[in-house]
Coordinates of C-alpha atoms and ligand atoms in Angstrom, one line a residue:
Chain A
M1 CA 81.1 10.2 65.9
E2 CA 77.9 10.6 63.7
K3 CA 79.3 8.2 61.3
E4 CA 78.5 8.9 57.8
K5 CA 75.9 6.6 56.1
I6 CA 76.1 4.3 53.5
Q7 CA 73.5 4.4 50.0
F8 CA 72.2 1.0 49.6
A9 CA 71.3 0.4 45.6
N10 CA 71.2 -2.9 44.8
T11 CA 68.6 -5.6 46.9
E12 CA 70.4 -8.1 46.0
D13 CA 73.9 -7.6 47.7
V14 CA 71.7 -9.1 50.2
V15 CA 73.7 -11.4 52.5
I16 CA 71.3 -12.5 55.6
K17 CA 67.7 -13.0 54.9
I18 CA 65.3 -14.4 57.6
E19 CA 61.6 -15.2 56.5
G20 CA 58.7 -16.1 59.3
L21 CA 60.8 -17.2 62.0
Y22 CA 59.5 -19.3 65.0
K23 CA 61.1 -20.6 67.9
S24 CA 60.0 -21.2 71.4
F25 CA 60.7 -23.1 74.2
G26 CA 58.1 -25.5 75.4
E27 CA 55.2 -22.9 76.4
L28 CA 57.9 -20.4 75.7
E29 CA 57.2 -18.4 72.6
V30 CA 60.6 -16.7 72.2
L31 CA 60.2 -15.7 68.4
K32 CA 57.0 -15.0 66.6
G33 CA 57.7 -14.2 62.7
V34 CA 60.9 -12.6 62.6
D35 CA 62.0 -11.3 59.6
L36 CA 64.7 -9.6 57.8
M37 CA 67.2 -8.1 55.5
L38 CA 71.0 -7.5 56.2
Q39 CA 72.5 -5.9 53.2
K40 CA 76.3 -5.6 52.6
G41 CA 78.7 -4.4 53.8
E42 CA 76.2 -2.7 56.5
N43 CA 75.7 -2.5 60.6
L44 CA 72.8 -3.6 61.2
A45 CA 71.4 -3.0 64.8
V46 CA 69.0 -5.9 67.1
L47 CA 67.3 -3.6 69.8
G48 CA 65.2 -5.0 72.5
R49 CA 64.5 -5.5 76.3
S50 CA 66.2 -8.0 78.7
G51 CA 64.4 -11.4 77.2
S52 CA 62.5 -11.2 74.0
G53 CA 65.3 -12.6 72.5
K54 CA 67.9 -11.7 70.2
S55 CA 70.3 -13.9 71.5
V56 CA 68.1 -16.4 70.9
L57 CA 68.0 -14.7 67.0
I58 CA 71.4 -14.6 66.7
K59 CA 72.4 -18.2 67.9
I60 CA 70.0 -19.4 65.1
L61 CA 71.5 -16.9 62.1
A62 CA 74.9 -19.4 63.4
G63 CA 73.3 -23.2 63.9
L64 CA 73.1 -22.6 66.9
L65 CA 69.2 -23.5 67.7
K66 CA 66.9 -24.0 65.1
P67 CA 64.2 -22.4 64.5
D68 CA 60.6 -24.0 64.6
K69 CA 59.6 -22.3 61.3
G70 CA 61.0 -20.1 58.9
N71 CA 63.8 -19.4 56.8
V72 CA 66.9 -18.1 56.9
T73 CA 69.5 -17.5 54.2
M74 CA 73.0 -16.8 55.1
L75 CA 75.5 -15.5 52.0
G76 CA 73.0 -17.1 49.3
K77 CA 73.4 -20.6 51.5
Q78 CA 70.2 -21.6 53.0
L79 CA 71.0 -22.5 57.0
N80 CA 68.2 -25.8 57.4
Q81 CA 69.4 -27.3 54.0
L82 CA 72.9 -27.5 54.6
K83 CA 75.1 -30.6 56.0
P84 CA 77.1 -30.2 58.9
K85 CA 80.5 -30.0 56.6
Q86 CA 78.3 -27.0 55.0
L87 CA 77.2 -25.6 57.7
D88 CA 81.0 -25.5 59.0
E89 CA 82.2 -23.8 55.9
L90 CA 79.4 -21.0 56.1
R91 CA 80.7 -20.8 59.7
L92 CA 84.2 -20.2 58.8
R93 CA 83.1 -16.6 57.0
M94 CA 81.1 -15.6 59.9
G95 CA 82.0 -13.6 62.8
F96 CA 80.5 -14.2 66.7
S97 CA 81.0 -12.0 69.1
F98 CA 79.6 -13.7 72.4
Q99 CA 77.4 -11.7 74.5
S100 CA 80.0 -13.8 77.3
S101 CA 83.0 -13.1 75.4
A102 CA 83.2 -16.8 75.5
L103 CA 86.6 -16.9 75.5
Y104 CA 88.9 -20.6 76.0
D105 CA 90.2 -19.7 80.2
G106 CA 92.3 -23.3 79.6
M107 CA 94.2 -21.2 76.8
S108 CA 96.8 -18.2 76.7
V109 CA 95.2 -15.1 75.0
Y110 CA 97.7 -16.1 72.0
D111 CA 96.3 -19.7 71.8
N112 CA 93.2 -18.4 72.4
L113 CA 94.1 -16.9 68.2
S114 CA 96.3 -19.5 67.0
F115 CA 93.0 -22.3 68.1
P116 CA 90.6 -22.1 65.2
L117 CA 93.3 -20.4 63.0
T118 CA 95.4 -23.8 63.3
M119 CA 92.7 -26.0 63.7
N120 CA 90.8 -24.3 60.7
V121 CA 93.9 -24.2 57.9
K122 CA 96.0 -26.7 57.3
H123 CA 100.1 -26.4 56.7
L124 CA 100.2 -23.2 58.1
S125 CA 104.3 -22.4 59.6
K126 CA 104.4 -20.4 62.8
K127 CA 105.1 -17.5 60.8
Q128 CA 102.0 -17.6 59.9
V129 CA 100.7 -18.2 62.6
N130 CA 102.3 -14.8 64.7
D131 CA 101.7 -13.1 62.1
A132 CA 97.9 -13.9 62.1
V133 CA 97.8 -14.1 65.5
E134 CA 99.6 -10.3 65.8
E135 CA 97.7 -8.5 62.9
A136 CA 94.0 -9.6 65.1
L137 CA 95.5 -8.4 68.2
D138 CA 97.1 -5.8 66.9
A139 CA 93.0 -4.5 64.7
V140 CA 91.7 -4.4 68.7
G141 CA 94.7 -3.1 70.0
L142 CA 95.8 -5.8 72.7
I143 CA 99.4 -6.8 71.0
D144 CA 100.9 -5.6 74.4
K145 CA 98.6 -8.5 75.7
I146 CA 99.6 -11.2 73.6
E147 CA 101.5 -13.6 76.6
S148 CA 98.8 -13.0 79.2
D149 CA 96.1 -15.8 80.1
P150 CA 92.0 -14.6 79.4
E151 CA 91.9 -14.1 83.5
E152 CA 93.7 -11.1 83.9
L153 CA 91.9 -9.4 81.2
S154 CA 89.2 -6.8 82.1
G155 CA 85.8 -7.4 81.5
G156 CA 86.1 -4.1 77.6
Q157 CA 89.6 -6.8 77.0
R158 CA 87.8 -10.3 76.6
K159 CA 85.1 -8.7 74.6
R160 CA 87.8 -7.1 72.0
L161 CA 89.9 -10.9 72.3
G162 CA 86.7 -12.2 72.0
I163 CA 86.3 -9.7 68.0
A164 CA 90.0 -10.8 68.1
R165 CA 89.0 -14.2 67.7
T166 CA 86.8 -14.4 64.7
L167 CA 88.8 -11.1 63.2
I168 CA 91.4 -14.2 62.8
M169 CA 89.8 -16.1 60.3
K170 CA 88.9 -13.1 57.7
P171 CA 85.3 -13.3 58.2
E172 CA 82.5 -12.0 55.9
I173 CA 79.5 -10.8 58.4
M174 CA 79.3 -10.6 62.1
L175 CA 77.5 -11.0 64.3
Y176 CA 78.0 -9.5 67.4
D177 CA 76.1 -10.7 70.9
E178 CA 75.4 -7.0 73.3
P179 CA 79.3 -5.9 72.5
T180 CA 79.0 -3.7 75.5
A181 CA 76.7 -5.3 77.8
G182 CA 78.8 -4.2 81.2
L183 CA 80.7 -2.0 80.0
D184 CA 81.7 1.1 81.4
P185 CA 80.6 4.5 78.9
V186 CA 84.2 5.1 77.6
T187 CA 84.6 1.8 77.1
C188 CA 81.8 1.6 75.4
A189 CA 82.6 4.2 73.0
E190 CA 86.0 2.4 72.6
I191 CA 84.4 -0.8 72.0
N192 CA 82.0 1.2 69.5
A193 CA 84.5 2.5 67.8
L194 CA 86.1 -0.7 67.3
I195 CA 82.9 -2.3 65.5
V196 CA 83.2 0.6 63.0
E197 CA 86.8 0.0 62.6
V198 CA 86.4 -3.7 62.0
Q199 CA 83.3 -2.6 59.4
Q200 CA 85.6 -0.7 57.3
Q201 CA 88.9 -2.9 58.0
Y202 CA 87.4 -6.2 57.0
K203 CA 84.7 -4.6 54.8
T204 CA 82.4 -6.9 56.9
S205 CA 78.2 -6.8 57.2
S206 CA 77.0 -7.1 60.9
I207 CA 74.7 -7.8 63.2
I208 CA 75.1 -5.8 66.6
I209 CA 72.5 -7.3 69.8
T210 CA 72.0 -4.6 71.8
H211 CA 69.8 -1.8 74.3
D212 CA 72.3 0.2 74.2
L213 CA 70.9 3.2 72.4
T214 CA 74.3 4.5 72.5
C215 CA 75.9 1.7 70.3
A216 CA 73.5 1.5 68.1
K217 CA 72.8 5.5 66.9
N218 CA 77.5 5.1 66.7
T219 CA 78.2 2.6 65.2
C220 CA 74.5 1.2 62.1
E221 CA 72.9 2.5 59.3
R222 CA 69.4 1.1 60.1
I223 CA 68.6 -0.3 64.1
A224 CA 65.3 -2.8 64.0
M225 CA 63.3 -2.9 67.1
L226 CA 62.5 -6.6 68.4
I227 CA 59.0 -6.2 70.6
D228 CA 57.0 -9.0 71.0
G229 CA 58.9 -11.9 69.0
A230 CA 58.6 -9.9 66.2
F231 CA 60.4 -6.6 64.2
L232 CA 58.3 -4.3 64.7
K233 CA 59.9 -1.4 63.0
I234 CA 63.2 -1.2 60.7
G235 CA 64.7 1.5 59.5
T236 CA 67.2 4.6 60.1
F237 CA 67.7 5.7 63.6
D238 CA 65.9 8.9 63.3
E239 CA 63.3 6.6 61.6
V240 CA 62.8 4.1 63.7
F241 CA 62.9 7.2 66.4
A242 CA 60.4 9.6 65.0
T243 CA 57.9 6.8 65.5
D244 CA 55.0 7.0 67.9
E245 CA 54.4 3.4 68.4
E246 CA 53.6 3.4 72.3
Q247 CA 55.8 -0.1 73.0
I248 CA 59.5 1.8 71.2
K249 CA 58.8 5.1 72.5
K250 CA 58.4 3.6 75.8
F251 CA 61.5 1.5 75.5
F252 CA 63.4 5.2 74.1
S253 CA 62.4 7.2 76.9
Y254 CA 63.9 4.3 79.4
N255 CA 66.6 3.9 77.9
F256 CA 68.2 7.7 77.0
T257 CA 71.6 8.1 77.2
L258 CA 72.6 9.8 73.8
Chain B
M1 CA 50.8 -39.4 72.4
N2 CA 46.5 -38.4 71.5
N3 CA 45.6 -41.7 74.2
L4 CA 47.5 -39.9 76.8
G5 CA 44.8 -37.8 77.2
T6 CA 45.5 -34.5 79.5
N7 CA 49.6 -36.4 81.3
K8 CA 52.3 -35.0 79.6
Y9 CA 54.0 -37.9 80.9
L10 CA 53.9 -41.5 80.2
F11 CA 54.8 -43.0 82.8
S12 CA 55.8 -40.4 85.6
K13 CA 58.6 -37.1 85.7
G14 CA 61.0 -39.6 87.3
I15 CA 60.6 -42.4 85.3
D16 CA 60.1 -40.6 82.1
S17 CA 63.3 -38.7 82.9
Y18 CA 65.0 -41.7 84.1
F19 CA 65.0 -43.8 80.2
E20 CA 65.6 -40.7 78.2
G21 CA 68.5 -39.8 80.4
V22 CA 69.8 -44.0 79.8
Y23 CA 68.4 -43.3 75.5
N24 CA 70.3 -40.0 75.6
G25 CA 73.4 -41.4 77.1
Y26 CA 73.2 -44.3 74.7
Q27 CA 73.1 -42.1 71.9
F28 CA 76.2 -40.0 73.0
T29 CA 77.6 -43.3 73.4
L30 CA 76.8 -44.2 69.3
R31 CA 78.5 -40.3 68.9
F32 CA 81.1 -41.5 69.7
F33 CA 82.2 -44.7 68.2
K34 CA 81.0 -42.5 64.7
E35 CA 82.8 -40.2 65.5
A36 CA 85.9 -41.8 66.4
F37 CA 87.1 -43.9 63.1
R38 CA 86.4 -40.3 61.0
S39 CA 89.4 -38.1 60.3
P40 CA 90.5 -35.5 62.0
F41 CA 92.2 -36.8 64.9
H42 CA 93.6 -35.4 66.9
F43 CA 96.2 -36.9 68.1
R44 CA 97.6 -34.0 70.3
E45 CA 95.6 -33.8 72.7
I46 CA 94.9 -37.2 72.9
I47 CA 98.2 -37.4 74.2
N48 CA 98.2 -34.3 76.4
Q49 CA 94.9 -36.0 78.3
C50 CA 97.1 -39.0 79.2
F51 CA 99.3 -37.0 80.5
E52 CA 97.4 -35.1 82.3
I53 CA 95.6 -38.3 83.4
G54 CA 98.4 -40.0 84.6
L55 CA 99.9 -37.3 86.8
K56 CA 97.1 -36.7 88.6
S57 CA 96.5 -40.1 89.5
L58 CA 99.9 -41.6 89.4
S59 CA 100.9 -40.8 93.2
L60 CA 97.3 -41.4 94.8
I61 CA 97.9 -45.2 92.7
T62 CA 100.8 -45.2 93.9
L63 CA 100.5 -45.1 97.9
T64 CA 96.9 -46.9 97.1
G65 CA 97.9 -49.7 95.7
F66 CA 101.7 -50.4 97.9
I67 CA 98.5 -49.7 100.7
I68 CA 96.3 -52.6 99.2
G69 CA 98.9 -55.2 98.3
V70 CA 100.5 -54.9 102.7
V71 CA 97.1 -55.1 104.0
F72 CA 95.5 -57.3 102.1
T73 CA 98.6 -59.5 102.5
K74 CA 98.6 -58.5 106.1
Q75 CA 94.6 -60.2 106.1
S76 CA 94.9 -63.1 104.0
R77 CA 97.9 -64.9 106.1
P78 CA 96.0 -65.9 109.8
S79 CA 93.6 -67.6 107.3
L80 CA 96.6 -69.3 105.2
E81 CA 98.4 -70.4 107.8
S82 CA 95.3 -71.7 109.4
F83 CA 95.6 -73.9 107.0
G84 CA 99.1 -74.8 106.9
A85 CA 99.7 -72.8 103.5
V86 CA 101.0 -69.6 103.7
S87 CA 103.4 -70.8 101.2
W88 CA 100.8 -69.9 98.7
L89 CA 100.1 -66.6 99.6
P90 CA 102.5 -65.2 97.1
S91 CA 100.3 -66.7 94.4
L92 CA 97.0 -66.0 96.0
M93 CA 98.2 -62.2 96.2
G94 CA 98.7 -62.3 92.5
I95 CA 95.4 -63.9 91.6
A96 CA 93.9 -60.9 94.0
I97 CA 95.5 -58.3 92.8
I98 CA 95.8 -58.8 89.0
R99 CA 92.7 -60.0 88.6
A100 CA 90.5 -58.8 90.7
L101 CA 92.4 -55.5 92.9
G102 CA 94.4 -53.1 90.3
P103 CA 91.8 -52.9 87.6
L104 CA 89.1 -52.0 90.2
V105 CA 91.0 -50.1 93.1
T106 CA 92.8 -47.7 89.5
S107 CA 89.1 -46.8 88.3
L108 CA 87.3 -45.9 91.6
I109 CA 90.0 -43.8 92.1
C110 CA 90.1 -42.3 88.3
A111 CA 86.3 -42.2 88.7
G112 CA 86.8 -39.7 91.8
K113 CA 90.4 -37.8 90.1
V114 CA 89.5 -37.7 86.9
G115 CA 86.1 -38.6 86.3
S116 CA 84.9 -35.4 88.1
S117 CA 88.0 -33.2 86.5
I118 CA 87.1 -34.2 82.7
S119 CA 82.5 -33.4 83.9
A120 CA 83.8 -29.8 85.5
E121 CA 85.7 -28.3 82.8
L122 CA 83.7 -29.3 80.4
G123 CA 80.7 -28.3 82.5
S124 CA 82.5 -24.9 82.8
M125 CA 82.8 -24.7 79.1
K126 CA 79.9 -26.0 78.3
V127 CA 78.0 -23.0 80.9
T128 CA 80.3 -20.3 79.9
E129 CA 79.1 -20.8 76.1
Q130 CA 83.1 -22.2 75.3
I131 CA 81.9 -25.0 73.6
D132 CA 79.5 -22.7 71.7
A133 CA 82.9 -20.9 70.7
M134 CA 84.1 -24.0 69.3
E135 CA 80.8 -24.4 67.3
V136 CA 80.6 -21.6 65.9
S137 CA 84.3 -21.5 64.9
A138 CA 83.9 -24.5 62.7
I139 CA 85.4 -26.9 65.1
N140 CA 84.0 -29.8 66.2
P141 CA 83.3 -30.1 70.2
F142 CA 82.3 -33.3 70.4
K143 CA 85.6 -34.5 68.2
Y144 CA 87.6 -32.2 70.0
L145 CA 86.7 -32.4 73.7
V146 CA 84.6 -35.7 74.1
V147 CA 86.6 -38.2 71.8
S148 CA 89.5 -37.1 72.5
R149 CA 89.2 -37.4 76.5
V150 CA 87.2 -40.7 76.3
V151 CA 90.5 -42.0 74.0
A152 CA 92.6 -41.5 76.5
T153 CA 91.3 -42.5 79.7
S154 CA 90.3 -45.8 77.6
I155 CA 94.2 -45.8 77.2
S156 CA 95.8 -44.7 80.4
I157 CA 94.1 -46.2 82.8
P158 CA 94.9 -49.9 81.4
I159 CA 98.4 -49.0 82.1
L160 CA 97.1 -47.5 85.3
S161 CA 95.7 -50.2 86.2
F162 CA 98.9 -52.5 85.8
Y163 CA 100.8 -49.9 87.0
C164 CA 99.2 -50.3 90.2
S165 CA 99.0 -54.1 90.7
F166 CA 102.8 -54.2 89.6
I167 CA 102.9 -51.9 93.1
G168 CA 99.9 -54.0 94.7
L169 CA 102.1 -56.5 94.9
I170 CA 105.5 -55.1 96.0
G171 CA 103.4 -54.2 98.5
S172 CA 102.4 -57.4 99.2
Y173 CA 106.7 -58.5 99.1
Y174 CA 107.0 -56.2 101.4
N175 CA 104.9 -57.8 103.9
V176 CA 106.1 -61.0 103.0
S177 CA 109.0 -60.4 103.4
S178 CA 108.8 -59.0 106.8
E179 CA 107.9 -62.1 107.9
E180 CA 109.8 -64.7 106.1
A181 CA 113.1 -64.5 103.7
T182 CA 112.2 -64.4 100.6
S183 CA 113.6 -63.2 97.9
L184 CA 112.0 -60.2 95.3
Q185 CA 112.6 -62.9 92.6
V186 CA 110.6 -65.8 94.1
F187 CA 107.8 -63.6 95.4
Y188 CA 106.9 -62.6 91.2
H189 CA 107.7 -66.3 90.6
N190 CA 105.1 -67.9 92.5
A191 CA 103.0 -65.7 92.3
F192 CA 102.7 -65.4 89.0
S193 CA 102.5 -68.8 88.7
N194 CA 99.4 -68.9 89.0
I195 CA 98.5 -66.5 86.3
S196 CA 97.0 -67.4 83.0
F197 CA 97.0 -65.6 79.4
L198 CA 93.3 -65.1 80.3
D199 CA 93.9 -63.5 83.4
I200 CA 95.8 -60.6 82.3
F201 CA 93.0 -60.3 79.2
S202 CA 90.9 -60.6 81.8
S203 CA 92.3 -57.9 83.5
F204 CA 93.3 -55.6 80.8
T205 CA 89.6 -55.4 79.3
K206 CA 88.3 -54.4 82.6
A207 CA 90.2 -51.5 82.9
L208 CA 90.1 -50.6 79.5
V209 CA 85.8 -51.3 80.3
Y210 CA 86.4 -48.9 83.2
G211 CA 88.2 -46.5 81.5
F212 CA 86.1 -46.0 79.1
T213 CA 83.3 -45.9 81.6
I214 CA 84.7 -42.9 83.7
G215 CA 85.6 -41.2 80.1
I216 CA 82.2 -41.3 78.2
V217 CA 80.0 -40.8 81.4
S218 CA 82.2 -37.8 82.9
S219 CA 81.9 -36.2 79.0
Y220 CA 77.8 -36.8 79.0
K221 CA 77.3 -35.3 82.9
G222 CA 79.9 -32.5 81.6
F223 CA 79.0 -31.6 78.2
F224 CA 75.4 -31.5 78.9
A225 CA 75.5 -29.4 82.3
T226 CA 73.1 -26.6 82.5
H227 CA 72.5 -24.1 85.0
G228 CA 75.4 -22.5 85.3
T229 CA 78.0 -23.6 88.4
R230 CA 75.9 -25.0 90.4
G231 CA 74.4 -27.2 87.6
V232 CA 78.9 -28.0 86.7
G233 CA 78.9 -29.8 90.7
K234 CA 76.3 -31.2 90.4
A235 CA 77.1 -32.6 86.8
T236 CA 80.3 -33.7 88.4
N237 CA 78.3 -35.2 91.4
Q238 CA 76.8 -37.1 89.0
A239 CA 79.1 -38.2 86.7
V240 CA 81.2 -39.5 89.4
I241 CA 78.4 -41.4 91.4
L242 CA 77.3 -43.1 87.9
S243 CA 80.7 -44.1 86.6
I244 CA 81.8 -45.8 89.9
F245 CA 77.9 -47.4 90.0
L246 CA 78.7 -48.9 86.4
I247 CA 82.3 -50.4 87.0
F248 CA 80.9 -52.2 89.9
L249 CA 78.1 -53.7 87.3
E250 CA 79.8 -53.9 84.9
E251 CA 82.5 -55.5 87.2
L252 CA 79.6 -58.0 87.7
I253 CA 79.3 -59.3 83.9
I254 CA 82.3 -59.1 83.6
V255 CA 83.5 -62.1 85.7
Q256 CA 80.8 -63.5 85.2
I257 CA 81.9 -64.2 81.2
V258 CA 85.7 -64.5 81.9
N259 CA 84.0 -67.1 84.7
W260 CA 82.4 -68.9 81.4
I261 CA 85.4 -69.2 79.4
R262 CA 87.6 -69.9 81.8
Y263 CA 85.7 -73.5 82.5
F264 CA 84.4 -73.9 79.2
Ligands
ATP301 N1 68.0 -22.9 75.7 C1 67.3 -21.9 76.4 N2 66.1 -22.8 77.0 C2 64.5 -22.3 77.1 N3 65.2 -21.4 77.5 C3 65.5 -20.5 76.5 C4 66.6 -20.6 76.1 N4 67.4 -20.1 75.7 C5 67.0 -18.7 75.9 N5 65.7 -18.8 77.1 C6 64.5 -17.8 76.6 O1 63.9 -17.0 75.2 C7 63.8 -15.6 76.1 C8 64.7 -15.4 75.2 O2 66.1 -15.3 75.8 P1 67.1 -14.5 74.7 O3 68.8 -14.7 75.8 O4 67.3 -14.0 74.0 O5 67.0 -13.1 75.6 P2 68.4 -11.4 75.0 O6 66.8 -10.9 74.5 O7 69.3 -12.1 74.5 O8 68.0 -11.1 76.6 P3 69.3 -9.7 77.3 O9 69.0 -9.0 76.7 O10 69.3 -10.4 78.4 O11 70.4 -10.9 76.5 C9 64.3 -15.7 77.4 O12 63.0 -15.5 78.0 C10 65.1 -17.5 77.7 O13 64.6 -17.8 79.1
MG302 MG1 71.3 -12.0 75.1

């Protein structure tokens, strides 16, 4: 299921711009000069080994961690200059799918979805909330689980619910942290299809963190290889695959499941 | 910090992290007061939490309050008898229970029962990234989780404390009435005969302070839990111990202040 590639003519359509990002924890230098641009409408995969700092990078983008140095500009706004309120406004325009799904386990499936909506949008009627919840659940194919509790869901269903929870706010940018990690190949394919569907239906631009090559190849226009704290290579799957960088070749040869 | 040389700790690792903890706790409390008075207010969540706290501890407080009333009365009787002052028993029990035992017993029970569940809940939300998830959904987790819980403990523990005193006096009456023929009205009349407004007020203040302490300490420990599920267990344990320690410390201070006011 090779998807058609989007052509980007206009460089002004940049939704995320990362410049010279550094982050360390104590002695451990995790990010050492990350640069990246995400185009509007594009899905970009960030590939890298476990512990290479992919989650750290995406958490910086969501404002959960502060970089030591460098700039992130998102939807035209520079993150480190935003006041808390402005950061929240920006966050409403982006969706974050956690590696661990991070579902609210004290709430039902329905409440998991209605919670961010009712907390952020005042004066919604019961029907409006119901409709929005049903639409988001429908988009991820979980409409029959509306009355369940998160504990009753499988790993793949939890991932879907995590995605639905962000879709309910109609985000412009989606950040996926390992959407297919720990899932069986069939479920992976379903999640991949869902990511593409979200891109087309909700017109999102996405960064997809993964170490799953199938996922990267099937969902993304471009991929970026995070190695030793920086992007060693950014390009289409074939471009990156054809490189003669030793470390990238090594990553691909271990990881080959296509 | 240059003159520290190779030693990266100001004193030692333990002492440094102790002061760091005190400072962080202070910052956390300050943040509570900053955010508590700023909209939006999550009234629904506060009421939910109050009910939860009440339901969780009501039966235990009823039982404990009653037993303490019975036991204290039983044990005070011989001493008063030796002075021929048994008729003072209700009045003594009134003072003991309303001034001291009610708030203290209630808050100790709640430190164990409510405090541990708050820190366990927030801690597991922290380590499973649910708190981060709130933050990226533009929901202020401090406000939604911490402020509502601290307000709820500060409201419900004073109420529970008066309830505990009330039940304690019933326990006391149970013991008194089994030895002497006293009606409940007379007993309550005597019990309250030496209780001043200052007593009620200080009892309320104590319960309020203890409730606030339990809320803040348990939320703080839970909110900053790290290292997975083991960390949650550790946080819960520390929350209970620290709450109880602070409650006794505050008891000492408040009693000093109240006595000072009383004899002023
Ligand atoms: N809050 C933190 N405090 C200290 N160290 C951290 C913190 N978060 C991440 N690290 C460290 O940063 C490094 C990168 O972590 P990160 O979670 O980004 O890896 P990752 O690329 O997402 O790996 P995986 O594929 O396993 O999810 C790790 O060595 C980790 O120990
Ligand atoms: Mg990760």
